Coordinates of C-alpha atoms in Angstrom, one line a residue:
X534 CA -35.2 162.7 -105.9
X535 CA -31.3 162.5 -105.5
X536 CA -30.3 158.8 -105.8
X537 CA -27.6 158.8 -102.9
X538 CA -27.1 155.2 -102.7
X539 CA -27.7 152.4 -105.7
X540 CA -27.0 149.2 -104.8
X541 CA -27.2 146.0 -107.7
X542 CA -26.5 142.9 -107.4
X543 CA -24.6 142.8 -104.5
X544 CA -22.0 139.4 -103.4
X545 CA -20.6 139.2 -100.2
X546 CA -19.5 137.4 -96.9
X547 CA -16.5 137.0 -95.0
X548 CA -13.4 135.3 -97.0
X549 CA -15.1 132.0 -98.6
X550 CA -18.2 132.1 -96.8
X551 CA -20.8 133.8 -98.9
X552 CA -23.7 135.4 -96.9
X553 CA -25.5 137.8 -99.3
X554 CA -26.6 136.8 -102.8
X555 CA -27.4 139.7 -105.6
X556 CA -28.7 142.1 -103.0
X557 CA -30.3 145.0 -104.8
X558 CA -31.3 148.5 -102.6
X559 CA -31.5 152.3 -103.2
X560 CA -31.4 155.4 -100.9
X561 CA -32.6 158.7 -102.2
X562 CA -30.8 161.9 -100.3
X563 CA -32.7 162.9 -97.1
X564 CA -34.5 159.4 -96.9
X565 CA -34.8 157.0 -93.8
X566 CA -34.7 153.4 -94.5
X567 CA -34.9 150.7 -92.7
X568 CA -33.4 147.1 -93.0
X569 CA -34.9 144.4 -91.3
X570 CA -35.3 140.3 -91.0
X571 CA -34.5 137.2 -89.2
X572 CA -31.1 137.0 -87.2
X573 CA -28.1 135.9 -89.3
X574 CA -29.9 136.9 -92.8
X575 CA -27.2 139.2 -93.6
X576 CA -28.7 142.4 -92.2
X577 CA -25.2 143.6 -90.9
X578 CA -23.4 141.6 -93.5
X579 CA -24.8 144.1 -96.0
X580 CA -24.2 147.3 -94.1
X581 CA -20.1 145.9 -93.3
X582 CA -19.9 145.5 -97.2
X583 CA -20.6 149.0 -98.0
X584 CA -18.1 150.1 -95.8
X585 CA -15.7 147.9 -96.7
X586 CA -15.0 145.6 -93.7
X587 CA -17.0 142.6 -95.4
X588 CA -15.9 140.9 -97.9
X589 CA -17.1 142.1 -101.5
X590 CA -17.5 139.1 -104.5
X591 CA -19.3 140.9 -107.1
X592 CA -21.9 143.5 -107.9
X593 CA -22.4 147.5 -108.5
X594 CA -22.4 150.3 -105.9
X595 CA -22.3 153.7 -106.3
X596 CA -22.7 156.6 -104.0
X597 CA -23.5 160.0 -105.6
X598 CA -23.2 158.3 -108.6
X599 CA -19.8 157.0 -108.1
X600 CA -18.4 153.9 -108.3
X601 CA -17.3 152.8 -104.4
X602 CA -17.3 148.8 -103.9
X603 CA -13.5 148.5 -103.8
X604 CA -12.7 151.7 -102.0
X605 CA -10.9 152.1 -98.3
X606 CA -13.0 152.9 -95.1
X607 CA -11.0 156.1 -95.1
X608 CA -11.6 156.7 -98.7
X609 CA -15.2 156.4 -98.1
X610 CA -15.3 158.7 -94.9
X611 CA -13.9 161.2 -97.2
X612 CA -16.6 161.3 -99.3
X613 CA -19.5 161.4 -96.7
X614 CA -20.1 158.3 -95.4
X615 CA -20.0 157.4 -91.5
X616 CA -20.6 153.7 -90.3
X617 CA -22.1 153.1 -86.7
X618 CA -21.7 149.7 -85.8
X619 CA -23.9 147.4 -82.7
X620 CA -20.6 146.6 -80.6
X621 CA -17.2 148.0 -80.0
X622 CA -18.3 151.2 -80.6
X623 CA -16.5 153.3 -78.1
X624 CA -13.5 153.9 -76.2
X625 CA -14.5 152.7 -72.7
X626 CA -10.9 154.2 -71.4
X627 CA -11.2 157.5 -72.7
X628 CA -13.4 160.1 -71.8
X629 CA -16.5 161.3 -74.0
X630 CA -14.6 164.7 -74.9
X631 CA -11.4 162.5 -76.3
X632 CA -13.6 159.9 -78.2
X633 CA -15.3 162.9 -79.7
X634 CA -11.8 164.2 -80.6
X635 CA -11.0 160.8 -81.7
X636 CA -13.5 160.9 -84.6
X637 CA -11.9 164.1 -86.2
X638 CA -7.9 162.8 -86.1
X639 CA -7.3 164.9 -89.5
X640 CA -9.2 168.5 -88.6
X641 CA -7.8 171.6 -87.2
X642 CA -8.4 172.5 -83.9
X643 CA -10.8 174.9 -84.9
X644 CA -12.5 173.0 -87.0
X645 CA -12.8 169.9 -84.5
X646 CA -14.1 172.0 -81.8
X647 CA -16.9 173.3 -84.1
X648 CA -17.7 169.9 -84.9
X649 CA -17.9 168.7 -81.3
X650 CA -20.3 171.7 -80.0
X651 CA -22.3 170.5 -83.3
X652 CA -22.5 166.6 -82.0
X653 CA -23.2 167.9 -78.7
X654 CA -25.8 169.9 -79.2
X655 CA -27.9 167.0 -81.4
X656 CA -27.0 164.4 -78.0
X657 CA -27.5 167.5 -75.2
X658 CA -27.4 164.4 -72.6
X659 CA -23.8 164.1 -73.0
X660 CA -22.8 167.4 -72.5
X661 CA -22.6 167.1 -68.6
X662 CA -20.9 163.4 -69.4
X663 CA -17.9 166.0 -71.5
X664 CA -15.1 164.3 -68.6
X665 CA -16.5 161.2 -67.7
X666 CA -15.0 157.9 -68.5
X667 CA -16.8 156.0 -71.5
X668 CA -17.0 153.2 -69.5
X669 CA -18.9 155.0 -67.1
X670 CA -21.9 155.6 -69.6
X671 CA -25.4 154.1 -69.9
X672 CA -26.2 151.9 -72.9
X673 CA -28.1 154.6 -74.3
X674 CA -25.3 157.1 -73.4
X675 CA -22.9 155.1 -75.2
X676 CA -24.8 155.0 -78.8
X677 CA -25.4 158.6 -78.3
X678 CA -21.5 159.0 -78.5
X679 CA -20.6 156.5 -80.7
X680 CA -23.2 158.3 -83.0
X681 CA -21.9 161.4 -82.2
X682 CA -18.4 160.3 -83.3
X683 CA -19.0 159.8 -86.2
X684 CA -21.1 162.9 -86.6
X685 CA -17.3 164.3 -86.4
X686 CA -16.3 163.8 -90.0
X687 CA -19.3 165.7 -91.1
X688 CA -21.0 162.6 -93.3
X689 CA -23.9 163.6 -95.9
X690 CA -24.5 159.5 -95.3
X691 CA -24.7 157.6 -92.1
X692 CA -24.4 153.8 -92.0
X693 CA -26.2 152.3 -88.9
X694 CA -26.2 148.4 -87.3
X695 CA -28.7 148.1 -84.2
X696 CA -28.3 151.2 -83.0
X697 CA -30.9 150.3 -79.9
X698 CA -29.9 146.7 -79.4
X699 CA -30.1 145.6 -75.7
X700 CA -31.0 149.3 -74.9
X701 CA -34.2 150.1 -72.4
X702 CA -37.4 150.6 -74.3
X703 CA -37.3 154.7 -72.9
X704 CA -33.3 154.7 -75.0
X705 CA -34.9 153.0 -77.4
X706 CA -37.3 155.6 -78.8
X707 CA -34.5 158.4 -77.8
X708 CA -32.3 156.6 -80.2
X709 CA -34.5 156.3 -83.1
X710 CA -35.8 159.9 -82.6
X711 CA -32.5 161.8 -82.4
X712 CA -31.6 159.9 -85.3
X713 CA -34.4 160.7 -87.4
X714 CA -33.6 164.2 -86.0
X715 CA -30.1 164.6 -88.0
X716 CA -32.1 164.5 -91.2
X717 CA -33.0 168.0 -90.4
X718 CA -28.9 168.1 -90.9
X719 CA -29.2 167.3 -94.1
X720 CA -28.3 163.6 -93.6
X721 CA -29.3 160.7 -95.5
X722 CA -30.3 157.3 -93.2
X723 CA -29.3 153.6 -93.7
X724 CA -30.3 151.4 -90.9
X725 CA -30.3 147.9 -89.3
X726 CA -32.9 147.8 -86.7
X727 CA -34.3 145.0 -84.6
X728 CA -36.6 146.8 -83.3
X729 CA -38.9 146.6 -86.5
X730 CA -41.4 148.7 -85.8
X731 CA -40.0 151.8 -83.8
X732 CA -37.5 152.3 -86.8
X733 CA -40.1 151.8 -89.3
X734 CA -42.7 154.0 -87.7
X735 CA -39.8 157.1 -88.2
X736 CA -38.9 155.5 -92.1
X737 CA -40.0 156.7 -95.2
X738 CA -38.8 152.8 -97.0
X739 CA -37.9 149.4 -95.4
X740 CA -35.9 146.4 -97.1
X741 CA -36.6 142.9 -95.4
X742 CA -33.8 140.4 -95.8
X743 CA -34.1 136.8 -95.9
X744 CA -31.4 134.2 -96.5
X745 CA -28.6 136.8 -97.7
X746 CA -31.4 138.4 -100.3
X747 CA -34.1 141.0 -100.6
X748 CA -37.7 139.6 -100.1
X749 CA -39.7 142.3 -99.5
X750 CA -39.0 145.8 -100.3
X751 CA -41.8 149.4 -99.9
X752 CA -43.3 152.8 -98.3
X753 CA -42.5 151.6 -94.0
X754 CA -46.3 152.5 -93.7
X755 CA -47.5 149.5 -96.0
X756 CA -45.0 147.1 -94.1
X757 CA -46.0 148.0 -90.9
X758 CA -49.6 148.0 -91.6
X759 CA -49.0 144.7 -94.0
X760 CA -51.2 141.8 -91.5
X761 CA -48.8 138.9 -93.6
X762 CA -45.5 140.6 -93.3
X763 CA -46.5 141.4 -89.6
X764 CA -47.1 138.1 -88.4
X765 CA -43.6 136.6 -90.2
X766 CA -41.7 140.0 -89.2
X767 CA -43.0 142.4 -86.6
X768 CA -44.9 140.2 -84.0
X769 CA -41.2 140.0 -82.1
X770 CA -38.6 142.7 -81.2
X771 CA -36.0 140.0 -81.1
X772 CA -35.2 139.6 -85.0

């Protein structure tokens, strides 16, 4: 397979304060994976310092085979990669049509619209939502659009931190599925989930982190069926 995403040795935190320590991870085009552990691990740490908002020490990460740990967010956007993150995610004071338009700044008119009937057509259930406030939108309603922003600038990768976080167990599983869905789009999958086992039930690869490093990595089927990475890991939705 396509190595999409080759991660070695990864350092990073936030200014001084180290939080990962020589993470190493791949993703192969057209994969799912999954990153899981503890709270405050460096799940999201990890998923920042690929896209640049975290604070890189050291290490090698390439991206098509590319060298891309000290490029911008925009540079990265440019080259296919779209970052989702848990909070702050949306625009509560515009509607769902101008934080759509929001996501593709750059793009002709033509182009944009294109894109929009796209994103709307992979999140159908905010299509009747087009001129309501943001604000106004379920939890579930409000991933769906922040994923759906950033389904604007067409991304080949898609960065994701706790997509379903605080979300009803029936947004929950719509979540997960209509991500899985996008890799029908050709789409490759990175994500941080606490919801361990509905994200690695739709994986094809899971990572667990502990204390800033990689402790477990392999197939989502042999974690989830795994009885002594179940009791540490899975036995809670709250990781």
């Amino acid at each position: 397979m396509t190595r999409m995403l080759d991660v070695k040795g990864l350092t990073a935190g936030y200014g001084s304060v180290q939080i990962l320590y020589g993470v190493d991870l791949y993703v192969d085009k057209g994969e799912f994976v999954t990153i899981i552990g503890p709270n405050g691990c460096g799940k999201s740490t990890f998923i920042k310092a690929l896209f640049g908002i975290a604070t890189y020490y050291d290490g090698e990460v390439s991206y098509d085979g590319e060298s891309i740990e000290k490029l911008r967010t925009d540079q990265l956007v440019n080259k296919g990669i779209a970052y989702v993150p848990q909070v702050n995610n949306v625009f509560p004071t515009l509607s769902v049509e101008e934080n759509l338009q929001m996501g593709g700044n750059s793009l002709s008119n033509k182009v944009l619209k294109e894109r929009i009937e796209r994103a709307l057509n992979m999140f159908p259930d905010l299509r009747s939502r087009e001129h309501d406030l943001a604000a106004s939108l379920s939890g579930g309603e409000r991933q769906m659009l922040a994923i759906s922003r950033a389904l604007i600038s067409d991304p080949s990768f898609l960065l994701l931190d706790e997509p379903t976080a605080a979300l009803s167990p029936l947004y929950q599983q719509q979540i997960i599925e209509r991500i899985d869905n996008l890799r029908k789009e050709g789409i490759t999958v990175l994500i941080v989930e606490q919801n361990a086992r509905l994200s690695l039930a739709r994986s094809d690869r899971g990572y667990i982190f502990a204390n800033g490093k990689v402790v477990h990595t392999g197939d989502a089927d042999f974690i989830l069926n795994d009885p002594e990475i179940g009791e540490y890991f899975l036995g809670s939705h709250d990781d």
